[in-house]
Tab-separated table of C-alpha atoms and ligand atoms in Angstrom:
chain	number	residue	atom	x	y	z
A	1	UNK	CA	-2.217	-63.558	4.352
A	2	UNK	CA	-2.245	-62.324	0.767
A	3	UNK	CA	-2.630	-64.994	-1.866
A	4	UNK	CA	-0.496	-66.536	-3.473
A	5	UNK	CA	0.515	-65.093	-6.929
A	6	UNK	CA	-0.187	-67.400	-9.654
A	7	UNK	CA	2.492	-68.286	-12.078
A	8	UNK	CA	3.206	-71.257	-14.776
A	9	UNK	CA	4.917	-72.865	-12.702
A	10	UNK	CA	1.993	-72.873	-10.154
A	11	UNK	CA	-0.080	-73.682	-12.897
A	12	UNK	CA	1.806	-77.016	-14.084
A	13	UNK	CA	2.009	-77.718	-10.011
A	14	UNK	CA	-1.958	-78.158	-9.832
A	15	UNK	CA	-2.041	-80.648	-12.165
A	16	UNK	CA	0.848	-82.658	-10.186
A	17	UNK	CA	-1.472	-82.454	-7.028
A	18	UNK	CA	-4.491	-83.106	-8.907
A	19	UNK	CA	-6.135	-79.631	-8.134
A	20	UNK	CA	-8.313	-78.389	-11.035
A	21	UNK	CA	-7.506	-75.287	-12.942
A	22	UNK	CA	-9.812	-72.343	-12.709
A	23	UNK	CA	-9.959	-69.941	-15.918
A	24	UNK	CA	-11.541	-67.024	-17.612
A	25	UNK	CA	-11.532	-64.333	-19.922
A	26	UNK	CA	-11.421	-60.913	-19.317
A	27	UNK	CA	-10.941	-57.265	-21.305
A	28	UNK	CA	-11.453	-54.596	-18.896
A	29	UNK	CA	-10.563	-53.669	-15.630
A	30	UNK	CA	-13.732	-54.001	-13.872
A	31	UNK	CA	-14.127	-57.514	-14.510
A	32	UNK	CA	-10.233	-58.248	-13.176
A	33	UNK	CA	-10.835	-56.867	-10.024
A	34	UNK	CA	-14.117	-59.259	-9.541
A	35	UNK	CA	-12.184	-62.165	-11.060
A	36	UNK	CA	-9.184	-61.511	-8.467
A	37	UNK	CA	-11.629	-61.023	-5.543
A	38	UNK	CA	-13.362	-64.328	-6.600
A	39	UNK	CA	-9.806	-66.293	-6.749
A	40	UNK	CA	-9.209	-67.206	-10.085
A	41	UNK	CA	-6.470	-68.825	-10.813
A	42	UNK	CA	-6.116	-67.684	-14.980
A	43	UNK	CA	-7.010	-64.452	-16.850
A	44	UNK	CA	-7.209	-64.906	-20.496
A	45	UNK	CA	-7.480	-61.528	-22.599
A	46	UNK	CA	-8.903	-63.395	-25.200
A	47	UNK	CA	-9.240	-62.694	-29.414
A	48	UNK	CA	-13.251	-62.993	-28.803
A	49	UNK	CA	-12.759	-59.801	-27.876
A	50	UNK	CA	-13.586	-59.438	-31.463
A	51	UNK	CA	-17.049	-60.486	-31.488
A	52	UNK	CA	-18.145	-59.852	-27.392
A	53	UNK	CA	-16.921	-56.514	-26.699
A	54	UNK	CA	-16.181	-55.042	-30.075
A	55	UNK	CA	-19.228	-56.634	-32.007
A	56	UNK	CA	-17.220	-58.128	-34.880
A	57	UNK	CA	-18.408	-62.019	-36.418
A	58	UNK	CA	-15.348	-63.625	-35.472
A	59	UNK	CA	-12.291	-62.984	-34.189
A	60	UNK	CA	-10.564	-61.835	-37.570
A	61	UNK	CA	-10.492	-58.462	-37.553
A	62	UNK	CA	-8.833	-57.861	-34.242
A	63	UNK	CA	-5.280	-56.614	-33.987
A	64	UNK	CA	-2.304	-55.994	-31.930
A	65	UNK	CA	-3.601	-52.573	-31.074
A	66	UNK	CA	-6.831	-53.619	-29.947
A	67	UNK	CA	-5.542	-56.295	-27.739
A	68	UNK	CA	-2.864	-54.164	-26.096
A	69	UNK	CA	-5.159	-51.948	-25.195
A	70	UNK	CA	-7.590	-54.426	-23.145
A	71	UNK	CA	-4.454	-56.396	-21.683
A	72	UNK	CA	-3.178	-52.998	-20.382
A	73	UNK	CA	-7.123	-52.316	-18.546
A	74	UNK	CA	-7.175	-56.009	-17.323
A	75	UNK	CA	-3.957	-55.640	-15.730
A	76	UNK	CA	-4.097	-52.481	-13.610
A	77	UNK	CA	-7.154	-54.814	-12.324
A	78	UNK	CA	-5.191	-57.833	-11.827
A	79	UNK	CA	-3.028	-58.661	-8.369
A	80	UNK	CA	-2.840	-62.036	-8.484
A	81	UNK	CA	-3.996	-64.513	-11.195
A	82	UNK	CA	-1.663	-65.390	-13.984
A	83	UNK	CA	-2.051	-62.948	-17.218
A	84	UNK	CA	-2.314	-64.487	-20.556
A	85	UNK	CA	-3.066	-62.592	-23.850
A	86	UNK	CA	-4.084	-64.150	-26.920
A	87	UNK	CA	-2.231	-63.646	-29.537
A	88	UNK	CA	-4.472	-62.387	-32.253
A	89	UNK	CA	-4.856	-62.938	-36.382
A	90	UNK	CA	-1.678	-63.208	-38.247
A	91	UNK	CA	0.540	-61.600	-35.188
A	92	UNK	CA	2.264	-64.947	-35.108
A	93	UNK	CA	1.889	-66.559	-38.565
A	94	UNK	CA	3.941	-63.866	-40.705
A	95	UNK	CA	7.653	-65.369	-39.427
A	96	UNK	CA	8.780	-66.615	-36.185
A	97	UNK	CA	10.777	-62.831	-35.780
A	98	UNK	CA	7.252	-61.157	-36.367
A	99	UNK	CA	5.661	-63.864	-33.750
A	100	UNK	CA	8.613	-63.257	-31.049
A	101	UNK	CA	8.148	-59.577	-31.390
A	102	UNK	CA	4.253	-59.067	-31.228
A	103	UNK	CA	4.770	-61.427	-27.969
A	104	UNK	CA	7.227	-59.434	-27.059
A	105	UNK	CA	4.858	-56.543	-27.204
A	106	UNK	CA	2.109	-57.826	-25.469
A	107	UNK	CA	4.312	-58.255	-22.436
A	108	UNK	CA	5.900	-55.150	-22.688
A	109	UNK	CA	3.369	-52.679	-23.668
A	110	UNK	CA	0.346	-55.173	-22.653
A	111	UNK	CA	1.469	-56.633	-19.347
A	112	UNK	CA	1.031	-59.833	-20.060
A	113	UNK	CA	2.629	-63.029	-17.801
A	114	UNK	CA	2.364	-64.715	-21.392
A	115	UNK	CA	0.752	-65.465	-24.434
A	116	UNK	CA	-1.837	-68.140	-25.970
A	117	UNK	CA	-0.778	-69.431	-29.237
A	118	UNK	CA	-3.245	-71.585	-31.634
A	119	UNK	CA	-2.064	-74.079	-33.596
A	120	UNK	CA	-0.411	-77.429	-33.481
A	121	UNK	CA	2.835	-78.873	-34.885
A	122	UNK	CA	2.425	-76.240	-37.644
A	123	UNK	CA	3.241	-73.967	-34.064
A	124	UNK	CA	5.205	-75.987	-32.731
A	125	UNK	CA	8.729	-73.436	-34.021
A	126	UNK	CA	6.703	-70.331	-33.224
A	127	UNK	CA	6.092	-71.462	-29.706
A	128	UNK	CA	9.420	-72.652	-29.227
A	129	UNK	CA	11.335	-69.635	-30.378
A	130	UNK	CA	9.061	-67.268	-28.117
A	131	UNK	CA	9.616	-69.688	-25.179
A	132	UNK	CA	13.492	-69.084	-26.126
A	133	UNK	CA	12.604	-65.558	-25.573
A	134	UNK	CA	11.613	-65.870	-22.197
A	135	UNK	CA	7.682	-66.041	-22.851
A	136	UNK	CA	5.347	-68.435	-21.179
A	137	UNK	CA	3.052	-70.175	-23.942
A	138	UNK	CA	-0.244	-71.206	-23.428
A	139	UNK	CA	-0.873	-74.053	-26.547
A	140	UNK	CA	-4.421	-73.730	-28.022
A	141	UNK	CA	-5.789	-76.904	-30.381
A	142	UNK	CA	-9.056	-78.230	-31.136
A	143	UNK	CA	-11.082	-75.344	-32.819
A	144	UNK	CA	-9.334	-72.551	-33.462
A	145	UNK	CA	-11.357	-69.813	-34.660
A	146	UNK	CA	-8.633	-68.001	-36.212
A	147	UNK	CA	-8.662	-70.673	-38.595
A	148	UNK	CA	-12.138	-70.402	-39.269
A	149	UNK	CA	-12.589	-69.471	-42.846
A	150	UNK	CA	-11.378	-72.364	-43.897
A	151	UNK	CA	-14.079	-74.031	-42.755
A	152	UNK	CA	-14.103	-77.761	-41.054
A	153	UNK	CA	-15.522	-79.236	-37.856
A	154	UNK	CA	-16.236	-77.286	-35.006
A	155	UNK	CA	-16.539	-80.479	-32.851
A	156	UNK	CA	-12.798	-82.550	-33.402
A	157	UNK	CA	-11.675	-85.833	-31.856
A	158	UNK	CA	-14.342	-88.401	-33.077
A	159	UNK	CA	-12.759	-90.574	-35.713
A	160	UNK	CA	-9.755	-92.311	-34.869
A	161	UNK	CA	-7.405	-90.258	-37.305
A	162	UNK	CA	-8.272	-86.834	-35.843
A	163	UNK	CA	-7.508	-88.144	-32.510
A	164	UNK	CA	-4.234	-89.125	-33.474
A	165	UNK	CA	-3.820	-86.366	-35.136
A	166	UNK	CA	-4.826	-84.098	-32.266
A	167	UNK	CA	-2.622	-85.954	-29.727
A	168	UNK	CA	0.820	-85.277	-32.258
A	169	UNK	CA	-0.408	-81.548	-32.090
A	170	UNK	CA	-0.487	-81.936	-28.065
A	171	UNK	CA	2.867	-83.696	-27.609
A	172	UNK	CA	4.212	-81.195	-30.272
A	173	UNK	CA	2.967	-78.394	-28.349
A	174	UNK	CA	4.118	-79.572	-25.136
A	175	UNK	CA	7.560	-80.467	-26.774
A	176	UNK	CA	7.755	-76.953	-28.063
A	177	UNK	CA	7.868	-75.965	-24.041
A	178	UNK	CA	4.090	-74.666	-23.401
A	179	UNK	CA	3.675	-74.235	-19.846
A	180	UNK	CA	-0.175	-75.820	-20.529
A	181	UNK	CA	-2.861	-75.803	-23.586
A	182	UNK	CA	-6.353	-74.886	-24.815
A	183	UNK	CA	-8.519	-77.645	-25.715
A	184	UNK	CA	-11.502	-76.738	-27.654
A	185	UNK	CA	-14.403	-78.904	-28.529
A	186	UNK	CA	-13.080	-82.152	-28.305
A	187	UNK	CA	-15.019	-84.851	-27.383
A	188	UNK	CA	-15.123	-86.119	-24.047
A	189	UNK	CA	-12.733	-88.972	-24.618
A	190	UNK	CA	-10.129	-87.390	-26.759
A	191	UNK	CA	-9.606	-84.637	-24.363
A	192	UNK	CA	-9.277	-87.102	-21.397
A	193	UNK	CA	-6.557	-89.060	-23.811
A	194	UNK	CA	-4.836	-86.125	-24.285
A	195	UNK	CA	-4.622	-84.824	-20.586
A	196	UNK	CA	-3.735	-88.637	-19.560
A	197	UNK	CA	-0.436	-88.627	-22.257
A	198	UNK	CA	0.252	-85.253	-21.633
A	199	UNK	CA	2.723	-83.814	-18.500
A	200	UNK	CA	1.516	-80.217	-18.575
A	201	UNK	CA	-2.077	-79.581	-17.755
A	202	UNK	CA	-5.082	-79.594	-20.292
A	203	UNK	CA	-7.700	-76.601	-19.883
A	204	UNK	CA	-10.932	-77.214	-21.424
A	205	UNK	CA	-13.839	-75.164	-23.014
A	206	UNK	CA	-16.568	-77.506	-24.296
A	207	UNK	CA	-13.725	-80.591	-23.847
A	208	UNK	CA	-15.964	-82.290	-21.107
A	209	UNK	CA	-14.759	-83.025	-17.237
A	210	UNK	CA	-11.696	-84.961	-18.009
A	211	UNK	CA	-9.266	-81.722	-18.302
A	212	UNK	CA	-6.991	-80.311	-15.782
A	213	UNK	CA	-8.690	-76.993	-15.982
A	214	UNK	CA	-11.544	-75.243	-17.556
A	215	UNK	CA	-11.485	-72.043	-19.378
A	216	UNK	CA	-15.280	-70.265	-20.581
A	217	UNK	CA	-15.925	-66.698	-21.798
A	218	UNK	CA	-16.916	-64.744	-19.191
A	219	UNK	CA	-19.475	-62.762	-21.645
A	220	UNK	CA	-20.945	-66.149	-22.360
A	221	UNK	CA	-21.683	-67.356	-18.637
A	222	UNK	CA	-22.609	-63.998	-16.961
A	223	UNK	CA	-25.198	-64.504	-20.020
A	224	UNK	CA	-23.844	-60.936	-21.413
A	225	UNK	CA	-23.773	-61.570	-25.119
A	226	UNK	CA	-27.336	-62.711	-25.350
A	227	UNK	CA	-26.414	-63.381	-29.395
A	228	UNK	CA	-24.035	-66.740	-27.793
A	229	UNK	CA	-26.027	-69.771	-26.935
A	230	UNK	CA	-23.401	-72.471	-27.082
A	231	UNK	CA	-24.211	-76.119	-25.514
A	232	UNK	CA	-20.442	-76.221	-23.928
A	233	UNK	CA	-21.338	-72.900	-22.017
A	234	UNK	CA	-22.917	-72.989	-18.368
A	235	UNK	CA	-25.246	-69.659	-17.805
A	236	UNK	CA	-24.179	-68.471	-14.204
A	237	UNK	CA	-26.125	-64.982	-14.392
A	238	UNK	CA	-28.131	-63.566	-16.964
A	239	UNK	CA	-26.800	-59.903	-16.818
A	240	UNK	CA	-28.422	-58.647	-19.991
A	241	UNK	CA	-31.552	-59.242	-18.294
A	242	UNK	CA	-30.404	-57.516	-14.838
A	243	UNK	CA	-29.202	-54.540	-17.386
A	244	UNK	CA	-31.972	-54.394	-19.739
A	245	UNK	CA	-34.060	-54.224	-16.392
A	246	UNK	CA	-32.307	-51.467	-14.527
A	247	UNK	CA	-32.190	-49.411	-17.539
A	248	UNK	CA	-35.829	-49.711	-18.269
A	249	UNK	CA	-36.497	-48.511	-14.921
A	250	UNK	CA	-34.155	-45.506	-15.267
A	251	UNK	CA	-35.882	-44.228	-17.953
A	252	UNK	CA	-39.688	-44.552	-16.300
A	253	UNK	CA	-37.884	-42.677	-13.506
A	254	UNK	CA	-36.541	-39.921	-15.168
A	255	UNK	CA	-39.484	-39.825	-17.586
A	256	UNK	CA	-42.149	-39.291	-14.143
A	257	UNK	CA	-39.648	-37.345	-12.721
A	258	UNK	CA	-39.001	-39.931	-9.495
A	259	UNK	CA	-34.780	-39.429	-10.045
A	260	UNK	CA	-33.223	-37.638	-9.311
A	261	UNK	CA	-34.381	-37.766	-5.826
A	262	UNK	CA	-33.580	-35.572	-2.767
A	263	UNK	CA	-30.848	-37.876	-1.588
A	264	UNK	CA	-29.383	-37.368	-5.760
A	265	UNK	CA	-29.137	-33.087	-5.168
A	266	UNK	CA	-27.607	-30.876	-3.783
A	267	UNK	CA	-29.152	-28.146	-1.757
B	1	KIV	O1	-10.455	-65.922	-27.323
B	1	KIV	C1	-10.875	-66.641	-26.410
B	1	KIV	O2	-11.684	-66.236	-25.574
B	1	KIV	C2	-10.361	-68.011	-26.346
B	1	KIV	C3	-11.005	-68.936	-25.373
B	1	KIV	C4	-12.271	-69.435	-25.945
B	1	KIV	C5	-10.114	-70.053	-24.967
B	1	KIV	O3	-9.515	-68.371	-27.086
């Protein structure tokens, strides 16, 4: 039996039965294919893109253009999780027409199942109108890194004001019709207030145990990007070592001529 095809509305079901919520990112087609075989539930093609594939700071300086072209490779990998693309700097902040149409985009010429949105009540029209559309939104709140020059806490949710604050963005969110949201670097007990007040499910990165879901960067926890240490990150693998490794014997091979061997030629 194949399995089964994960959708929002799956999504929003785990959380009603209690089932955690499996997620990562993704930005080329290799990767989907080991993410489907390993049974994850969400692919997020995510803005860090910007600084883990394409070696930018921050996520600023990646566009519509570059994203499109990574959904497109992650989804000819894809078969069964659900698809989400982030919605990158200022392709939702111009107008809600500009917002409904770069969503619009990443579905059509992306392949995308939907689209992650940062922001809170600020969002909360965006969202809504590209829900309206027919566009599954996935909320985002906490640290957002596309609002990152403006500078501010990277770790939210430990005065009571911010928490209240943070929970009006959630409900907003939710309101707006997000089928589930992004919490990022709350503490522990903010993010567990959150998930308890809200109906659709909370997915975590660096937001503790008390979320419906996690989400990490793949780059981070196959240790890929050795410049990311981050305390919210687990290391799984350490593939720049595995790399750095089977390159380094490559070239001693080549260089003493042991490869190509016979079994390499052709007679
Ligand atoms: O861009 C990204 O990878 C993200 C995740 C950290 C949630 O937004």
């Amino acid at each position: 039996m194949s399995p089964e095809k994960i959708t929002p509305e799956v999504i929003r079901r785990r959380k009603t039965l209690g089932e955690k919520i499996t997620a990562l990112t993704a930005y080329d087609y290799p990767t989907a294919l080991c993410l489907n075989e390993a049974g994850i539930d969400m692919i997020l093609v995510g803005d860090s893109l910007g600084m883990v594939v394409l070696g930018h700071p921050n996520t600023l300086r990646v566009t519509m253009e570059n994203m499109l072209e990574h959904c497109r490779a992650v989804a000819r990998g894809n078969s069964t999780a659900l698809l989400v693309g982030d919605m990158p700097f200022l392709s939702c902040t111009t107008s809600v027409p500009d917002a409904v149409r770069n969503a619009g985009r990443m579905v059509q010429e992306g392949e995308m199942e939907g689209v992650k949105v940062e922001g809170g009540s600020d969002m909360a029209g965006t969202i809504a109108a590209i829900v309206r559309a027919g566009i599954p939104v996935l909320g985002h709140i906490g640290f957002t890194p596309q609002q990152s020059l403006k500078g501010g806490k990277k770790v939210q949710g430990r005065d009571r004001p911010c928490v209240e604050r943070l929970l009006s963005d959630a409900l907003a969110v939710e309101q707006a019709g997000a089928f589930a949201i992004v919490l990022e670097c709350l503490t522990v007990s903010c993010a567990g207030a959150i998930t308890e007040k809200l109906t659709i499910p909370t997915v975590g990165i660096g937001s503790g145990p008390c979320c419906d879901g996690q989400i990490l960067v793949s780059s981070d926890m196959l240790g890929l990007y050795e410049a990311a240490s981050f305390k919210h990150v687990k290391e799984y693998a350490n593939l720049a070592t595995i790399m750095k490794n089977a390159f380094g014997e490559y070239i001693r091979e080549v260089k003493e001529g042991r490869f190509p061997g016979k079994q390499h030629t052709f007679e």
